Amino acid sequence: MADDFDIGRLDEVIHGRVRLGIMAFLSTAETADFATLKAKLELTDGNLSVHLRKLEDAGFVEVQKSFQDRRPVTRAKMTEAGREAFIAYLDAMAALVKG
Amino acid sequence: MADDFDIGRLDEVIHGRVRLGIMAFLSTAETADFATLKAKLELTDGNLSVHLRKLEDAGFVEVQKSFQDRRPVTRAKMTEAGREAFIAYLDAMAALVKG
């Protein structure tokens, strides 16, 4: 094992497979609406909501609710803290992948 | 997000943080005894046993029990199937880390 690979550096909030997919998507897509995330990551409404809430509670994602053509729209956006945590996560994983 | 990063390719059995640490360690250490894994990954006996069993049930790790100086010793070794699954996992993660 790459000696510097340390599972202690893997933030469990980000490491969860679904949440990792959400963070990876938001890391390049800036913001994304619920339907796009749901389709891209092939999730159920419930599953996506649970994991978005965990990321929101950790302060890594901001969830904005608004109305478009009188219909409710939910958008998610990575926060600065989320971006920093994601970069640190990628760095920790790079020790394994590039090890 | 790197377009080719797909959470569907992340094998949940390997992706779990503790199991990932075990597979990463065994990927270079060939075999390791229980005490070494426990110390290196900073785990409790119970936690390590549960996750070793999951890897064993998936056919990714072989657990060997023997006696040394009349004391029971447990050793873990990655199977060929485990090695293939781990390489596929690293490949899927590389799409994210190098994306």
Tab-separated table of C-alpha atoms in Angstrom:
chain	number	residue	atom	x	y	z
A	1	MET	CA	0.000	0.000	0.000
A	2	ALA	CA	1.275	3.434	-0.783
A	3	ASP	CA	2.682	4.297	2.625
A	4	ASP	CA	1.014	7.679	2.666
A	5	PHE	CA	-2.470	6.264	1.968
A	6	ASP	CA	-4.397	6.823	5.213
A	7	ILE	CA	-8.080	5.867	5.523
A	8	GLY	CA	-8.243	8.303	8.437
A	9	ARG	CA	-8.016	11.140	5.885
A	10	LEU	CA	-11.109	9.901	3.974
A	11	ASP	CA	-14.018	12.049	5.107
A	12	GLU	CA	-16.866	9.561	5.519
A	13	VAL	CA	-19.426	12.263	4.548
A	14	ILE	CA	-17.770	12.556	1.133
A	15	HIS	CA	-16.623	8.921	0.787
A	16	GLY	CA	-20.119	7.459	0.722
A	17	ARG	CA	-20.667	6.288	-2.879
A	18	VAL	CA	-23.780	8.384	-3.623
A	19	ARG	CA	-22.417	11.464	-1.883
A	20	LEU	CA	-19.138	11.052	-3.741
A	21	GLY	CA	-21.113	11.040	-6.995
A	22	ILE	CA	-22.935	14.225	-5.978
A	23	MET	CA	-19.711	16.008	-4.982
A	24	ALA	CA	-17.919	14.864	-8.132
A	25	PHE	CA	-20.774	16.165	-10.285
A	26	LEU	CA	-20.997	19.509	-8.467
A	27	SER	CA	-17.217	19.922	-8.591
A	28	THR	CA	-17.462	20.628	-12.300
A	29	ALA	CA	-21.105	21.467	-12.909
A	30	GLU	CA	-21.049	24.406	-10.409
A	31	THR	CA	-24.775	23.921	-9.668
A	32	ALA	CA	-27.228	21.204	-10.623
A	33	ASP	CA	-30.925	20.760	-10.185
A	34	PHE	CA	-32.443	17.771	-8.419
A	35	ALA	CA	-33.724	16.119	-11.595
A	36	THR	CA	-30.322	16.297	-13.295
A	37	LEU	CA	-28.499	14.825	-10.295
A	38	LYS	CA	-31.152	12.122	-9.966
A	39	ALA	CA	-30.844	11.100	-13.627
A	40	LYS	CA	-27.053	11.360	-13.841
A	41	LEU	CA	-26.477	9.290	-10.682
A	42	GLU	CA	-29.446	6.961	-11.308
A	43	LEU	CA	-30.984	7.521	-7.885
A	44	THR	CA	-34.483	7.545	-6.386
A	45	ASP	CA	-35.921	10.818	-5.052
A	46	GLY	CA	-35.623	9.535	-1.494
A	47	ASN	CA	-32.036	8.349	-1.855
A	48	LEU	CA	-30.862	11.619	-3.390
A	49	SER	CA	-32.699	13.699	-0.773
A	50	VAL	CA	-31.144	11.771	2.134
A	51	HIS	CA	-27.613	12.173	0.797
A	52	LEU	CA	-28.056	15.818	-0.239
A	53	ARG	CA	-29.245	16.524	3.323
A	54	LYS	CA	-26.126	14.842	4.793
A	55	LEU	CA	-23.883	16.991	2.577
A	56	GLU	CA	-25.924	20.073	3.488
A	57	ASP	CA	-25.714	19.284	7.219
A	58	ALA	CA	-21.933	18.967	6.880
A	59	GLY	CA	-21.846	22.396	5.216
A	60	PHE	CA	-20.447	20.980	1.974
A	61	VAL	CA	-23.480	21.687	-0.218
A	62	GLU	CA	-26.029	24.506	-0.312
A	63	VAL	CA	-29.552	23.563	-1.381
A	64	GLN	CA	-31.655	26.323	-2.928
A	65	LYS	CA	-35.432	25.992	-3.418
A	66	SER	CA	-37.215	28.248	-5.882
A	67	PHE	CA	-40.191	28.298	-8.275
A	68	GLN	CA	-39.929	28.023	-12.021
A	69	ASP	CA	-43.177	28.383	-14.012
A	70	ARG	CA	-44.958	27.966	-10.645
A	71	ARG	CA	-43.248	24.617	-10.098
A	72	PRO	CA	-40.820	24.045	-7.189
A	73	VAL	CA	-37.214	23.549	-8.289
A	74	THR	CA	-34.391	22.361	-6.006
A	75	ARG	CA	-30.814	23.264	-6.949
A	76	ALA	CA	-27.621	22.150	-5.233
A	77	LYS	CA	-24.346	24.012	-5.176
A	78	MET	CA	-21.003	23.122	-3.577
A	79	THR	CA	-19.922	25.511	-0.808
A	80	GLU	CA	-16.358	26.761	-0.390
A	81	ALA	CA	-15.974	24.422	2.593
A	82	GLY	CA	-17.256	21.605	0.389
A	83	ARG	CA	-14.719	22.420	-2.296
A	84	GLU	CA	-11.861	22.405	0.221
A	85	ALA	CA	-13.029	19.129	1.757
A	86	PHE	CA	-13.393	17.545	-1.687
A	87	ILE	CA	-9.880	18.607	-2.710
A	88	ALA	CA	-8.505	17.129	0.526
A	89	TYR	CA	-10.461	13.918	-0.166
A	90	LEU	CA	-9.083	13.647	-3.722
A	91	ASP	CA	-5.606	14.225	-2.366
A	92	ALA	CA	-6.034	11.394	0.158
A	93	MET	CA	-7.400	9.073	-2.556
A	94	ALA	CA	-4.624	10.037	-4.971
A	95	ALA	CA	-2.137	8.465	-2.534
A	96	LEU	CA	-3.949	5.166	-3.142
A	97	VAL	CA	-4.689	5.482	-6.858
A	98	LYS	CA	-1.242	6.752	-7.795
A	99	GLY	CA	0.536	4.701	-5.028
B	1	MET	CA	-17.059	15.776	-13.073
B	2	ALA	CA	-14.817	13.686	-15.198
B	3	ASP	CA	-17.410	12.329	-17.599
B	4	ASP	CA	-16.153	8.794	-17.276
B	5	PHE	CA	-16.378	8.761	-13.454
B	6	ASP	CA	-19.241	6.384	-12.676
B	7	ILE	CA	-20.211	5.550	-9.086
B	8	GLY	CA	-21.861	2.429	-10.482
B	9	ARG	CA	-18.354	1.027	-11.042
B	10	LEU	CA	-17.379	1.455	-7.381
B	11	ASP	CA	-17.748	-1.962	-5.764
B	12	GLU	CA	-19.385	-1.199	-2.406
B	13	VAL	CA	-17.589	-4.179	-0.793
B	14	ILE	CA	-14.229	-2.555	-1.582
B	15	HIS	CA	-15.335	1.089	-1.272
B	16	GLY	CA	-16.181	0.898	2.415
B	17	ARG	CA	-13.444	2.904	4.191
B	18	VAL	CA	-12.145	0.108	6.453
B	19	ARG	CA	-12.339	-2.530	3.727
B	20	LEU	CA	-10.562	-0.157	1.347
B	21	GLY	CA	-7.775	0.147	3.911
B	22	ILE	CA	-7.528	-3.642	4.215
B	23	MET	CA	-7.431	-4.146	0.423
B	24	ALA	CA	-4.900	-1.345	-0.046
B	25	PHE	CA	-2.646	-2.870	2.607
B	26	LEU	CA	-2.926	-6.403	1.215
B	27	SER	CA	-2.339	-5.148	-2.334
B	28	THR	CA	1.292	-4.544	-1.461
B	29	ALA	CA	1.917	-6.555	1.675
B	30	GLU	CA	0.876	-9.857	0.029
B	31	THR	CA	-0.307	-11.267	3.382
B	32	ALA	CA	-0.773	-9.668	6.775
B	33	ASP	CA	-1.640	-10.962	10.187
B	34	PHE	CA	-4.598	-9.696	12.182
B	35	ALA	CA	-2.497	-7.738	14.677
B	36	THR	CA	-0.611	-5.894	11.935
B	37	LEU	CA	-3.798	-4.951	10.084
B	38	LYS	CA	-5.420	-3.883	13.351
B	39	ALA	CA	-2.497	-1.623	14.301
B	40	LYS	CA	-1.911	-0.199	10.828
B	41	LEU	CA	-5.578	0.674	10.272
B	42	GLU	CA	-6.212	1.641	13.926
B	43	LEU	CA	-9.213	-0.673	14.305
B	44	THR	CA	-10.835	-2.651	17.100
B	45	ASP	CA	-10.809	-6.469	16.939
B	46	GLY	CA	-14.545	-6.500	16.280
B	47	ASN	CA	-14.415	-3.889	13.529
B	48	LEU	CA	-11.575	-5.619	11.698
B	49	SER	CA	-13.242	-9.040	12.018
B	50	VAL	CA	-16.553	-7.789	10.568
B	51	HIS	CA	-14.888	-6.199	7.555
B	52	LEU	CA	-12.466	-9.098	6.930
B	53	ARG	CA	-15.516	-11.415	6.924
B	54	LYS	CA	-17.288	-9.221	4.319
B	55	LEU	CA	-14.213	-9.334	2.061
B	56	GLU	CA	-13.917	-13.086	2.629
B	57	ASP	CA	-17.623	-13.627	1.828
B	58	ALA	CA	-17.126	-11.662	-1.412
B	59	GLY	CA	-14.201	-13.949	-2.287
B	60	PHE	CA	-11.739	-11.043	-2.285
B	61	VAL	CA	-9.699	-12.138	0.738
B	62	GLU	CA	-8.653	-15.529	2.096
B	63	VAL	CA	-8.340	-15.808	5.879
B	64	GLN	CA	-5.969	-18.463	7.193
B	65	LYS	CA	-5.943	-19.592	10.829
B	66	SER	CA	-2.907	-21.358	12.251
B	67	PHE	CA	-0.966	-21.802	15.497
B	68	GLN	CA	2.345	-20.174	16.256
B	69	ASP	CA	4.028	-21.083	19.534
B	70	ARG	CA	0.672	-22.657	20.486
B	71	ARG	CA	-1.075	-19.342	19.993
B	72	PRO	CA	-3.763	-18.879	17.294
B	73	VAL	CA	-2.689	-16.574	14.455
B	74	THR	CA	-5.032	-15.209	11.771
B	75	ARG	CA	-3.529	-14.162	8.454
B	76	ALA	CA	-5.295	-12.493	5.527
B	77	LYS	CA	-4.312	-12.720	1.901
B	78	MET	CA	-5.867	-11.154	-1.206
B	79	THR	CA	-7.296	-13.667	-3.669
B	80	GLU	CA	-6.869	-13.390	-7.434
B	81	ALA	CA	-10.512	-12.303	-7.688
B	82	GLY	CA	-9.789	-9.691	-5.022
B	83	ARG	CA	-6.800	-8.405	-6.954
B	84	GLU	CA	-8.868	-8.090	-10.151
B	85	ALA	CA	-11.709	-6.336	-8.305
B	86	PHE	CA	-9.266	-3.960	-6.606
B	87	ILE	CA	-7.606	-3.037	-9.921
B	88	ALA	CA	-11.063	-2.356	-11.425
B	89	TYR	CA	-11.905	-0.232	-8.366
B	90	LEU	CA	-8.685	1.797	-8.670
B	91	ASP	CA	-9.398	2.293	-12.361
B	92	ALA	CA	-12.897	3.618	-11.588
B	93	MET	CA	-11.513	5.947	-8.898
B	94	ALA	CA	-8.695	7.123	-11.182
B	95	ALA	CA	-11.374	8.627	-13.461
B	96	LEU	CA	-12.324	10.854	-10.526
B	97	VAL	CA	-8.903	11.586	-9.076
B	98	LYS	CA	-7.244	12.285	-12.414
B	99	GLY	CA	-10.467	13.738	-13.965
